[in-house]
């Protein structure tokens, strides 16, 4: 039986994903929120400060979002300031729909907070296609919020970047209601607002929540050896979990309320999980069994 080193120094993480909330009012067709059974809540600023203390110095990427809409969190700007003050060399972002009501004061607070990037999942070219993709009719609100945020960013001289995420690429799953002429009209409007646009990576299965892609046929999931091992994933209530595909937090390595980061990654839960992947014996981890990224004979 092959064994690997399980201890992970904080400096080894390329990305830290901190879920400020898992609340969300959207019903996107590609997102398995209907399967979400874990408690919903908001991380407090004090809890974020504890996380930062547990991790120590850090200079990589920080996501202040998880399986929810981060802008529903009224303390988001304060959390972004904590990240900027404690980790000045880190780069922070949120991924949002922008489909929530935003006051002028909240926009200004976020623009001044030190948050580096807001990436907006905008998967529609008009109201009808947007509702089909996202489950709610918030297309015009999103456009208005983009315009308002960019106006304030320019007025304040803020370094905050607004980036639009187009619908992920896939051979079979396409953006609902896509019309090229409407796409070009929207693209021109976005250009006029001064926002960047990029196409997201290939759509995934959310750990078995969907079945868009066939499972891998060989190899070991990078959660044991590569990219996903170098991501620290923390839920709003401070559980450390393997990756974002475990949206229901079914696999918990430990909780930062009562354990240090070193203790969690030296613990039996983490070591057993990694060894199961190395041995390709993942039967006890249902989310991994269903995941397209995990090899199963």
PDB file of C-alpha atoms in Angstrom:
ATOM      1  CA  UNK A   1       0.000   0.000   0.000  1.00  0.00           C
ATOM      2  CA  UNK A   2       1.506   3.286  -1.106  1.00  0.00           C
ATOM      3  CA  UNK A   3       1.512   6.071   1.473  1.00  0.00           C
ATOM      4  CA  UNK A   4       1.958   9.789   1.002  1.00  0.00           C
ATOM      5  CA  UNK A   5       2.820  12.715   3.245  1.00  0.00           C
ATOM      6  CA  UNK A   6      -0.353  14.351   4.540  1.00  0.00           C
ATOM      7  CA  UNK A   7       1.043  17.361   6.384  1.00  0.00           C
ATOM      8  CA  UNK A   8       0.379  20.590   4.475  1.00  0.00           C
ATOM      9  CA  UNK A   9       2.030  23.859   5.546  1.00  0.00           C
ATOM     10  CA  UNK A  10      -0.147  26.927   4.995  1.00  0.00           C
ATOM     11  CA  UNK A  11       2.398  28.265   2.497  1.00  0.00           C
ATOM     12  CA  UNK A  12       1.658  25.288   0.228  1.00  0.00           C
ATOM     13  CA  UNK A  13      -1.881  26.485  -0.467  1.00  0.00           C
ATOM     14  CA  UNK A  14      -2.315  28.334  -3.760  1.00  0.00           C
ATOM     15  CA  UNK A  15      -5.893  29.253  -2.969  1.00  0.00           C
ATOM     16  CA  UNK A  16      -8.010  29.587   0.174  1.00  0.00           C
ATOM     17  CA  UNK A  17     -11.764  29.409  -0.317  1.00  0.00           C
ATOM     18  CA  UNK A  18     -13.726  30.825   2.603  1.00  0.00           C
ATOM     19  CA  UNK A  19     -17.500  30.500   2.411  1.00  0.00           C
ATOM     20  CA  UNK A  20     -19.004  33.642   3.931  1.00  0.00           C
ATOM     21  CA  UNK A  21     -22.530  32.247   3.437  1.00  0.00           C
ATOM     22  CA  UNK A  22     -24.377  29.397   1.738  1.00  0.00           C
ATOM     23  CA  UNK A  23     -27.631  31.336   1.414  1.00  0.00           C
ATOM     24  CA  UNK A  24     -28.811  31.951  -2.159  1.00  0.00           C
ATOM     25  CA  UNK A  25     -32.117  32.961  -3.768  1.00  0.00           C
ATOM     26  CA  UNK A  26     -31.279  31.662  -7.234  1.00  0.00           C
ATOM     27  CA  UNK A  27     -32.289  28.328  -8.814  1.00  0.00           C
ATOM     28  CA  UNK A  28     -29.708  27.922 -11.579  1.00  0.00           C
ATOM     29  CA  UNK A  29     -30.433  24.772 -13.593  1.00  0.00           C
ATOM     30  CA  UNK A  30     -26.823  23.548 -13.417  1.00  0.00           C
ATOM     31  CA  UNK A  31     -26.460  23.994  -9.637  1.00  0.00           C
ATOM     32  CA  UNK A  32     -27.714  21.193  -7.321  1.00  0.00           C
ATOM     33  CA  UNK A  33     -29.029  23.455  -4.552  1.00  0.00           C
ATOM     34  CA  UNK A  34     -32.066  21.201  -4.236  1.00  0.00           C
ATOM     35  CA  UNK A  35     -29.735  18.682  -2.589  1.00  0.00           C
ATOM     36  CA  UNK A  36     -28.440  21.135   0.018  1.00  0.00           C
ATOM     37  CA  UNK A  37     -29.426  19.809   3.451  1.00  0.00           C
ATOM     38  CA  UNK A  38     -26.687  21.242   5.682  1.00  0.00           C
ATOM     39  CA  UNK A  39     -27.439  24.226   7.903  1.00  0.00           C
ATOM     40  CA  UNK A  40     -27.498  27.631   6.241  1.00  0.00           C
ATOM     41  CA  UNK A  41     -25.864  30.624   7.836  1.00  0.00           C
ATOM     42  CA  UNK A  42     -23.347  33.458   7.724  1.00  0.00           C
ATOM     43  CA  UNK A  43     -19.760  33.453   8.912  1.00  0.00           C
ATOM     44  CA  UNK A  44     -19.128  36.190  11.462  1.00  0.00           C
ATOM     45  CA  UNK A  45     -16.245  38.640  11.187  1.00  0.00           C
ATOM     46  CA  UNK A  46     -14.840  37.167  14.404  1.00  0.00           C
ATOM     47  CA  UNK A  47     -14.867  33.707  12.851  1.00  0.00           C
ATOM     48  CA  UNK A  48     -13.024  35.008   9.805  1.00  0.00           C
ATOM     49  CA  UNK A  49     -10.413  36.577  12.069  1.00  0.00           C
ATOM     50  CA  UNK A  50      -9.985  33.208  13.785  1.00  0.00           C
ATOM     51  CA  UNK A  51      -9.452  31.536  10.402  1.00  0.00           C
ATOM     52  CA  UNK A  52      -6.810  34.087   9.461  1.00  0.00           C
ATOM     53  CA  UNK A  53      -5.110  33.549  12.815  1.00  0.00           C
ATOM     54  CA  UNK A  54      -5.173  29.767  12.372  1.00  0.00           C
ATOM     55  CA  UNK A  55      -3.637  30.006   8.895  1.00  0.00           C
ATOM     56  CA  UNK A  56      -0.965  32.597   9.577  1.00  0.00           C
ATOM     57  CA  UNK A  57       0.896  34.611   6.894  1.00  0.00           C
ATOM     58  CA  UNK A  58      -0.438  34.060   3.378  1.00  0.00           C
ATOM     59  CA  UNK A  59       0.117  35.621  -0.050  1.00  0.00           C
ATOM     60  CA  UNK A  60      -2.015  33.605  -2.476  1.00  0.00           C
ATOM     61  CA  UNK A  61      -5.587  33.775  -3.751  1.00  0.00           C
ATOM     62  CA  UNK A  62      -8.538  34.177  -1.388  1.00  0.00           C
ATOM     63  CA  UNK A  63     -12.162  33.508  -2.339  1.00  0.00           C
ATOM     64  CA  UNK A  64     -14.772  35.025  -0.013  1.00  0.00           C
ATOM     65  CA  UNK A  65     -17.618  32.939  -1.309  1.00  0.00           C
ATOM     66  CA  UNK A  66     -18.811  29.354  -1.340  1.00  0.00           C
ATOM     67  CA  UNK A  67     -22.049  27.561  -2.154  1.00  0.00           C
ATOM     68  CA  UNK A  68     -24.114  30.741  -1.906  1.00  0.00           C
ATOM     69  CA  UNK A  69     -24.478  34.393  -2.901  1.00  0.00           C
ATOM     70  CA  UNK A  70     -21.742  36.355  -1.098  1.00  0.00           C
ATOM     71  CA  UNK A  71     -23.453  39.743  -1.517  1.00  0.00           C
ATOM     72  CA  UNK A  72     -26.268  38.625   0.783  1.00  0.00           C
ATOM     73  CA  UNK A  73     -23.720  38.986   3.588  1.00  0.00           C
ATOM     74  CA  UNK A  74     -24.028  42.510   5.021  1.00  0.00           C
ATOM     75  CA  UNK A  75     -20.567  42.225   6.571  1.00  0.00           C
ATOM     76  CA  UNK A  76     -18.830  41.290   3.315  1.00  0.00           C
ATOM     77  CA  UNK A  77     -16.940  44.603   3.045  1.00  0.00           C
ATOM     78  CA  UNK A  78     -15.706  44.281   6.617  1.00  0.00           C
ATOM     79  CA  UNK A  79     -14.500  40.757   5.886  1.00  0.00           C
ATOM     80  CA  UNK A  80     -12.686  41.980   2.770  1.00  0.00           C
ATOM     81  CA  UNK A  81     -10.932  44.585   4.912  1.00  0.00           C
ATOM     82  CA  UNK A  82      -9.823  41.874   7.329  1.00  0.00           C
ATOM     83  CA  UNK A  83      -8.275  39.956   4.433  1.00  0.00           C
ATOM     84  CA  UNK A  84      -6.564  43.056   3.035  1.00  0.00           C
ATOM     85  CA  UNK A  85      -5.214  44.134   6.434  1.00  0.00           C
ATOM     86  CA  UNK A  86      -3.997  40.717   7.545  1.00  0.00           C
ATOM     87  CA  UNK A  87      -2.882  39.400   4.145  1.00  0.00           C
ATOM     88  CA  UNK A  88      -1.893  42.521   2.181  1.00  0.00           C
ATOM     89  CA  UNK A  89      -0.105  40.535  -0.541  1.00  0.00           C
ATOM     90  CA  UNK A  90      -3.053  38.186  -1.151  1.00  0.00           C
ATOM     91  CA  UNK A  91      -5.594  38.730  -3.937  1.00  0.00           C
ATOM     92  CA  UNK A  92      -9.275  38.441  -2.971  1.00  0.00           C
ATOM     93  CA  UNK A  93     -12.395  37.892  -5.013  1.00  0.00           C
ATOM     94  CA  UNK A  94     -16.024  36.875  -4.863  1.00  0.00           C
ATOM     95  CA  UNK A  95     -18.154  35.146  -7.496  1.00  0.00           C
ATOM     96  CA  UNK A  96     -21.641  36.650  -7.538  1.00  0.00           C
ATOM     97  CA  UNK A  97     -24.781  36.890  -9.615  1.00  0.00           C
ATOM     98  CA  UNK A  98     -25.164  40.603  -8.741  1.00  0.00           C
ATOM     99  CA  UNK A  99     -28.879  39.854  -8.677  1.00  0.00           C
ATOM    100  CA  UNK A 100     -29.428  41.224  -5.177  1.00  0.00           C
ATOM    101  CA  UNK A 101     -30.492  44.720  -4.033  1.00  0.00           C
ATOM    102  CA  UNK A 102     -27.428  46.857  -3.303  1.00  0.00           C
ATOM    103  CA  UNK A 103     -27.556  50.212  -1.550  1.00  0.00           C
ATOM    104  CA  UNK A 104     -25.238  53.010  -2.629  1.00  0.00           C
ATOM    105  CA  UNK A 105     -23.530  52.799   0.759  1.00  0.00           C
ATOM    106  CA  UNK A 106     -22.866  49.066   0.378  1.00  0.00           C
ATOM    107  CA  UNK A 107     -21.423  49.532  -3.119  1.00  0.00           C
ATOM    108  CA  UNK A 108     -19.076  52.257  -1.855  1.00  0.00           C
ATOM    109  CA  UNK A 109     -18.094  50.170   1.175  1.00  0.00           C
ATOM    110  CA  UNK A 110     -17.181  47.193  -1.016  1.00  0.00           C
ATOM    111  CA  UNK A 111     -15.329  49.389  -3.515  1.00  0.00           C
ATOM    112  CA  UNK A 112     -13.189  50.766  -0.678  1.00  0.00           C
ATOM    113  CA  UNK A 113     -12.769  47.476   1.181  1.00  0.00           C
ATOM    114  CA  UNK A 114      -9.706  46.158  -0.610  1.00  0.00           C
ATOM    115  CA  UNK A 115     -11.622  43.407  -2.409  1.00  0.00           C
ATOM    116  CA  UNK A 116      -9.759  42.887  -5.686  1.00  0.00           C
ATOM    117  CA  UNK A 117     -12.321  41.270  -7.972  1.00  0.00           C
ATOM    118  CA  UNK A 118     -16.032  40.586  -8.362  1.00  0.00           C
ATOM    119  CA  UNK A 119     -16.674  37.892 -10.951  1.00  0.00           C
ATOM    120  CA  UNK A 120     -20.280  37.943 -12.163  1.00  0.00           C
ATOM    121  CA  UNK A 121     -21.959  34.774 -13.431  1.00  0.00           C
ATOM    122  CA  UNK A 122     -24.044  36.235 -16.260  1.00  0.00           C
ATOM    123  CA  UNK A 123     -25.611  33.354 -18.166  1.00  0.00           C
ATOM    124  CA  UNK A 124     -28.219  35.084 -20.289  1.00  0.00           C
ATOM    125  CA  UNK A 125     -28.448  37.458 -23.248  1.00  0.00           C
ATOM    126  CA  UNK A 126     -31.877  38.838 -22.374  1.00  0.00           C
ATOM    127  CA  UNK A 127     -34.522  38.519 -19.638  1.00  0.00           C
ATOM    128  CA  UNK A 128     -35.995  35.255 -20.944  1.00  0.00           C
ATOM    129  CA  UNK A 129     -32.706  33.397 -21.402  1.00  0.00           C
ATOM    130  CA  UNK A 130     -31.424  34.706 -18.078  1.00  0.00           C
ATOM    131  CA  UNK A 131     -34.478  33.377 -16.232  1.00  0.00           C
ATOM    132  CA  UNK A 132     -34.145  30.007 -17.970  1.00  0.00           C
ATOM    133  CA  UNK A 133     -30.527  29.682 -16.846  1.00  0.00           C
ATOM    134  CA  UNK A 134     -30.740  31.196 -13.370  1.00  0.00           C
ATOM    135  CA  UNK A 135     -34.331  30.408 -12.393  1.00  0.00           C
ATOM    136  CA  UNK A 136     -35.156  34.038 -11.577  1.00  0.00           C
ATOM    137  CA  UNK A 137     -35.840  37.120 -13.680  1.00  0.00           C
ATOM    138  CA  UNK A 138     -33.081  39.457 -12.479  1.00  0.00           C
ATOM    139  CA  UNK A 139     -31.458  40.366 -15.803  1.00  0.00           C
ATOM    140  CA  UNK A 140     -32.223  44.084 -15.664  1.00  0.00           C
ATOM    141  CA  UNK A 141     -31.248  44.318 -11.995  1.00  0.00           C
ATOM    142  CA  UNK A 142     -27.883  42.741 -12.793  1.00  0.00           C
ATOM    143  CA  UNK A 143     -27.271  45.219 -15.612  1.00  0.00           C
ATOM    144  CA  UNK A 144     -28.225  48.111 -13.351  1.00  0.00           C
ATOM    145  CA  UNK A 145     -25.894  46.869 -10.605  1.00  0.00           C
ATOM    146  CA  UNK A 146     -23.031  46.552 -13.083  1.00  0.00           C
ATOM    147  CA  UNK A 147     -23.584  50.126 -14.200  1.00  0.00           C
ATOM    148  CA  UNK A 148     -23.844  51.421 -10.629  1.00  0.00           C
ATOM    149  CA  UNK A 149     -20.746  49.596  -9.420  1.00  0.00           C
ATOM    150  CA  UNK A 150     -18.595  50.734 -12.331  1.00  0.00           C
ATOM    151  CA  UNK A 151     -19.780  54.322 -11.880  1.00  0.00           C
ATOM    152  CA  UNK A 152     -18.767  54.300  -8.221  1.00  0.00           C
ATOM    153  CA  UNK A 153     -15.467  52.486  -8.884  1.00  0.00           C
ATOM    154  CA  UNK A 154     -14.470  55.249 -11.276  1.00  0.00           C
ATOM    155  CA  UNK A 155     -15.690  58.016  -8.969  1.00  0.00           C
ATOM    156  CA  UNK A 156     -13.825  56.617  -5.975  1.00  0.00           C
ATOM    157  CA  UNK A 157     -10.669  55.708  -7.859  1.00  0.00           C
ATOM    158  CA  UNK A 158     -11.068  52.161  -6.583  1.00  0.00           C
ATOM    159  CA  UNK A 159      -8.935  49.263  -7.833  1.00  0.00           C
ATOM    160  CA  UNK A 160     -11.907  46.880  -7.678  1.00  0.00           C
ATOM    161  CA  UNK A 161     -12.299  44.928 -10.930  1.00  0.00           C
ATOM    162  CA  UNK A 162     -15.627  43.686 -12.263  1.00  0.00           C
ATOM    163  CA  UNK A 163     -15.337  40.610 -14.485  1.00  0.00           C
ATOM    164  CA  UNK A 164     -18.145  38.845 -16.356  1.00  0.00           C
ATOM    165  CA  UNK A 165     -18.142  35.056 -16.487  1.00  0.00           C
ATOM    166  CA  UNK A 166     -19.850  33.754 -19.610  1.00  0.00           C
ATOM    167  CA  UNK A 167     -21.578  30.369 -19.691  1.00  0.00           C
ATOM    168  CA  UNK A 168     -19.091  27.469 -19.383  1.00  0.00           C
ATOM    169  CA  UNK A 169     -17.995  25.606 -22.481  1.00  0.00           C
ATOM    170  CA  UNK A 170     -19.401  22.110 -23.045  1.00  0.00           C
ATOM    171  CA  UNK A 171     -20.003  19.830 -26.027  1.00  0.00           C
ATOM    172  CA  UNK A 172     -23.642  19.131 -25.131  1.00  0.00           C
ATOM    173  CA  UNK A 173     -24.813  21.597 -22.453  1.00  0.00           C
ATOM    174  CA  UNK A 174     -25.361  25.019 -23.989  1.00  0.00           C
ATOM    175  CA  UNK A 175     -26.520  28.393 -22.754  1.00  0.00           C
ATOM    176  CA  UNK A 176     -30.345  28.475 -22.837  1.00  0.00           C
ATOM    177  CA  UNK A 177     -31.898  30.958 -25.257  1.00  0.00           C
ATOM    178  CA  UNK A 178     -28.590  31.907 -26.821  1.00  0.00           C
ATOM    179  CA  UNK A 179     -29.021  34.316 -29.738  1.00  0.00           C
ATOM    180  CA  UNK A 180     -25.856  35.601 -31.390  1.00  0.00           C
ATOM    181  CA  UNK A 181     -27.245  39.045 -32.197  1.00  0.00           C
ATOM    182  CA  UNK A 182     -28.407  39.569 -28.607  1.00  0.00           C
ATOM    183  CA  UNK A 183     -25.049  38.277 -27.365  1.00  0.00           C
ATOM    184  CA  UNK A 184     -23.260  40.914 -29.432  1.00  0.00           C
ATOM    185  CA  UNK A 185     -25.562  43.658 -28.155  1.00  0.00           C
ATOM    186  CA  UNK A 186     -24.867  42.637 -24.556  1.00  0.00           C
ATOM    187  CA  UNK A 187     -21.130  42.338 -25.243  1.00  0.00           C
ATOM    188  CA  UNK A 188     -21.054  45.873 -26.634  1.00  0.00           C
ATOM    189  CA  UNK A 189     -22.903  47.208 -23.597  1.00  0.00           C
ATOM    190  CA  UNK A 190     -20.492  45.450 -21.232  1.00  0.00           C
ATOM    191  CA  UNK A 191     -17.558  46.909 -23.133  1.00  0.00           C
ATOM    192  CA  UNK A 192     -19.045  50.374 -22.717  1.00  0.00           C
ATOM    193  CA  UNK A 193     -19.271  49.792 -18.960  1.00  0.00           C
ATOM    194  CA  UNK A 194     -15.569  48.998 -18.863  1.00  0.00           C
ATOM    195  CA  UNK A 195     -15.834  45.424 -17.535  1.00  0.00           C
ATOM    196  CA  UNK A 196     -13.781  42.436 -18.594  1.00  0.00           C
ATOM    197  CA  UNK A 197     -15.394  39.287 -20.014  1.00  0.00           C
ATOM    198  CA  UNK A 198     -14.107  35.724 -20.035  1.00  0.00           C
ATOM    199  CA  UNK A 199     -15.559  32.281 -20.650  1.00  0.00           C
ATOM    200  CA  UNK A 200     -15.615  29.985 -17.652  1.00  0.00           C
ATOM    201  CA  UNK A 201     -14.030  26.530 -17.682  1.00  0.00           C
ATOM    202  CA  UNK A 202     -15.959  23.448 -18.728  1.00  0.00           C
ATOM    203  CA  UNK A 203     -19.129  22.890 -16.692  1.00  0.00           C
ATOM    204  CA  UNK A 204     -18.713  20.162 -14.069  1.00  0.00           C
ATOM    205  CA  UNK A 205     -20.935  17.663 -12.227  1.00  0.00           C
ATOM    206  CA  UNK A 206     -20.783  19.242  -8.767  1.00  0.00           C
ATOM    207  CA  UNK A 207     -19.596  16.015  -7.175  1.00  0.00           C
ATOM    208  CA  UNK A 208     -22.412  13.972  -8.664  1.00  0.00           C
ATOM    209  CA  UNK A 209     -25.147  16.574  -8.286  1.00  0.00           C
ATOM    210  CA  UNK A 210     -25.373  16.634 -12.066  1.00  0.00           C
ATOM    211  CA  UNK A 211     -24.338  14.200 -14.811  1.00  0.00           C
ATOM    212  CA  UNK A 212     -22.927  16.361 -17.583  1.00  0.00           C
ATOM    213  CA  UNK A 213     -19.539  14.651 -17.891  1.00  0.00           C
ATOM    214  CA  UNK A 214     -18.303  11.073 -17.939  1.00  0.00           C
ATOM    215  CA  UNK A 215     -16.112   9.961 -15.035  1.00  0.00           C
ATOM    216  CA  UNK A 216     -12.348   9.731 -15.316  1.00  0.00           C
ATOM    217  CA  UNK A 217     -11.034   6.336 -16.418  1.00  0.00           C
ATOM    218  CA  UNK A 218      -7.598   6.426 -14.840  1.00  0.00           C
ATOM    219  CA  UNK A 219      -5.445   8.228 -12.334  1.00  0.00           C
ATOM    220  CA  UNK A 220      -6.061   9.629  -8.867  1.00  0.00           C
ATOM    221  CA  UNK A 221      -8.055  12.790  -8.090  1.00  0.00           C
ATOM    222  CA  UNK A 222      -5.785  15.808  -7.626  1.00  0.00           C
ATOM    223  CA  UNK A 223      -7.275  16.262  -4.142  1.00  0.00           C
ATOM    224  CA  UNK A 224      -4.644  13.692  -3.144  1.00  0.00           C
ATOM    225  CA  UNK A 225      -1.630  14.973  -5.026  1.00  0.00           C
ATOM    226  CA  UNK A 226      -2.129  18.143  -7.082  1.00  0.00           C
ATOM    227  CA  UNK A 227      -4.267  21.199  -7.744  1.00  0.00           C
ATOM    228  CA  UNK A 228      -7.170  20.390  -5.421  1.00  0.00           C
ATOM    229  CA  UNK A 229      -4.790  19.434  -2.640  1.00  0.00           C
ATOM    230  CA  UNK A 230      -3.371  22.958  -2.838  1.00  0.00           C
ATOM    231  CA  UNK A 231      -6.791  24.531  -2.181  1.00  0.00           C
ATOM    232  CA  UNK A 232      -7.965  25.058   1.388  1.00  0.00           C
ATOM    233  CA  UNK A 233     -11.776  24.844   1.520  1.00  0.00           C
ATOM    234  CA  UNK A 234     -13.587  26.236   4.590  1.00  0.00           C
ATOM    235  CA  UNK A 235     -17.363  26.388   5.126  1.00  0.00           C
ATOM    236  CA  UNK A 236     -19.248  29.273   6.735  1.00  0.00           C
ATOM    237  CA  UNK A 237     -19.279  27.372  10.041  1.00  0.00           C
ATOM    238  CA  UNK A 238     -15.502  26.675   9.853  1.00  0.00           C
ATOM    239  CA  UNK A 239     -15.458  23.044   8.733  1.00  0.00           C
ATOM    240  CA  UNK A 240     -12.465  22.127   6.564  1.00  0.00           C
ATOM    241  CA  UNK A 241     -13.688  19.987   3.653  1.00  0.00           C
ATOM    242  CA  UNK A 242     -11.901  18.418   0.664  1.00  0.00           C
ATOM    243  CA  UNK A 243     -13.149  20.583  -2.226  1.00  0.00           C
ATOM    244  CA  UNK A 244     -16.007  22.703  -3.563  1.00  0.00           C
ATOM    245  CA  UNK A 245     -17.658  19.681  -5.185  1.00  0.00           C
ATOM    246  CA  UNK A 246     -18.626  18.487  -1.687  1.00  0.00           C
ATOM    247  CA  UNK A 247     -21.292  21.189  -1.538  1.00  0.00           C
ATOM    248  CA  UNK A 248     -23.145  19.501   1.318  1.00  0.00           C
ATOM    249  CA  UNK A 249     -19.996  19.171   3.449  1.00  0.00           C
ATOM    250  CA  UNK A 250     -20.382  15.426   3.820  1.00  0.00           C
ATOM    251  CA  UNK A 251     -16.630  14.973   4.386  1.00  0.00           C
ATOM    252  CA  UNK A 252     -15.249  16.988   7.282  1.00  0.00           C
ATOM    253  CA  UNK A 253     -11.586  16.856   8.207  1.00  0.00           C
ATOM    254  CA  UNK A 254     -12.049  19.040  11.281  1.00  0.00           C
ATOM    255  CA  UNK A 255     -13.307  22.404  12.480  1.00  0.00           C
ATOM    256  CA  UNK A 256     -11.143  25.486  12.934  1.00  0.00           C
ATOM    257  CA  UNK A 257     -13.133  26.567  15.983  1.00  0.00           C
ATOM    258  CA  UNK A 258     -11.422  23.954  18.094  1.00  0.00           C
ATOM    259  CA  UNK A 259      -8.444  22.681  16.056  1.00  0.00           C
ATOM    260  CA  UNK A 260      -5.409  24.221  14.445  1.00  0.00           C
ATOM    261  CA  UNK A 261      -4.799  23.807  10.729  1.00  0.00           C
ATOM    262  CA  UNK A 262      -1.805  21.593  11.442  1.00  0.00           C
ATOM    263  CA  UNK A 263      -3.862  19.344  13.731  1.00  0.00           C
ATOM    264  CA  UNK A 264      -6.605  18.964  11.128  1.00  0.00           C
ATOM    265  CA  UNK A 265      -4.209  17.895   8.366  1.00  0.00           C
ATOM    266  CA  UNK A 266      -2.356  15.577  10.727  1.00  0.00           C
ATOM    267  CA  UNK A 267      -5.648  14.032  11.833  1.00  0.00           C
ATOM    268  CA  UNK A 268      -7.028  10.588  11.075  1.00  0.00           C
ATOM    269  CA  UNK A 269      -9.991  11.889   9.019  1.00  0.00           C
ATOM    270  CA  UNK A 270      -7.701  13.586   6.516  1.00  0.00           C
ATOM    271  CA  UNK A 271      -5.155  10.766   6.381  1.00  0.00           C
ATOM    272  CA  UNK A 272      -7.858   8.128   5.846  1.00  0.00           C
ATOM    273  CA  UNK A 273      -9.443  10.215   3.066  1.00  0.00           C
ATOM    274  CA  UNK A 274      -6.155  10.663   1.203  1.00  0.00           C
ATOM    275  CA  UNK A 275      -5.185   7.014   1.600  1.00  0.00           C
ATOM    276  CA  UNK A 276      -8.591   5.934   0.253  1.00  0.00           C
ATOM    277  CA  UNK A 277      -7.928   7.899  -2.934  1.00  0.00           C
ATOM    278  CA  UNK A 278      -4.398   6.568  -3.305  1.00  0.00           C
ATOM    279  CA  UNK A 279      -5.728   3.018  -2.923  1.00  0.00           C
ATOM    280  CA  UNK A 280      -8.758   3.739  -5.132  1.00  0.00           C
ATOM    281  CA  UNK A 281     -10.992   2.518  -2.308  1.00  0.00           C
ATOM    282  CA  UNK A 282     -13.418   5.430  -1.943  1.00  0.00           C
ATOM    283  CA  UNK A 283     -16.655   3.521  -1.274  1.00  0.00           C
ATOM    284  CA  UNK A 284     -17.269   5.268   2.059  1.00  0.00           C
ATOM    285  CA  UNK A 285     -17.134   8.722   0.408  1.00  0.00           C
ATOM    286  CA  UNK A 286     -20.358   8.934  -1.587  1.00  0.00           C
ATOM    287  CA  UNK A 287     -19.639  12.365  -3.033  1.00  0.00           C
ATOM    288  CA  UNK A 288     -16.335  11.025  -4.417  1.00  0.00           C
ATOM    289  CA  UNK A 289     -17.965   7.875  -5.764  1.00  0.00           C
ATOM    290  CA  UNK A 290     -20.337  10.056  -7.776  1.00  0.00           C
ATOM    291  CA  UNK A 291     -17.730  12.636  -8.809  1.00  0.00           C
ATOM    292  CA  UNK A 292     -16.431  12.675 -12.381  1.00  0.00           C
ATOM    293  CA  UNK A 293     -12.913  13.545 -11.174  1.00  0.00           C
ATOM    294  CA  UNK A 294     -12.440  10.362  -9.110  1.00  0.00           C
ATOM    295  CA  UNK A 295     -11.214   7.172 -10.771  1.00  0.00           C
ATOM    296  CA  UNK A 296     -13.250   4.038 -10.143  1.00  0.00           C
ATOM    297  CA  UNK A 297     -12.405   0.650 -11.720  1.00  0.00           C
TER     298      UNK A 297
END
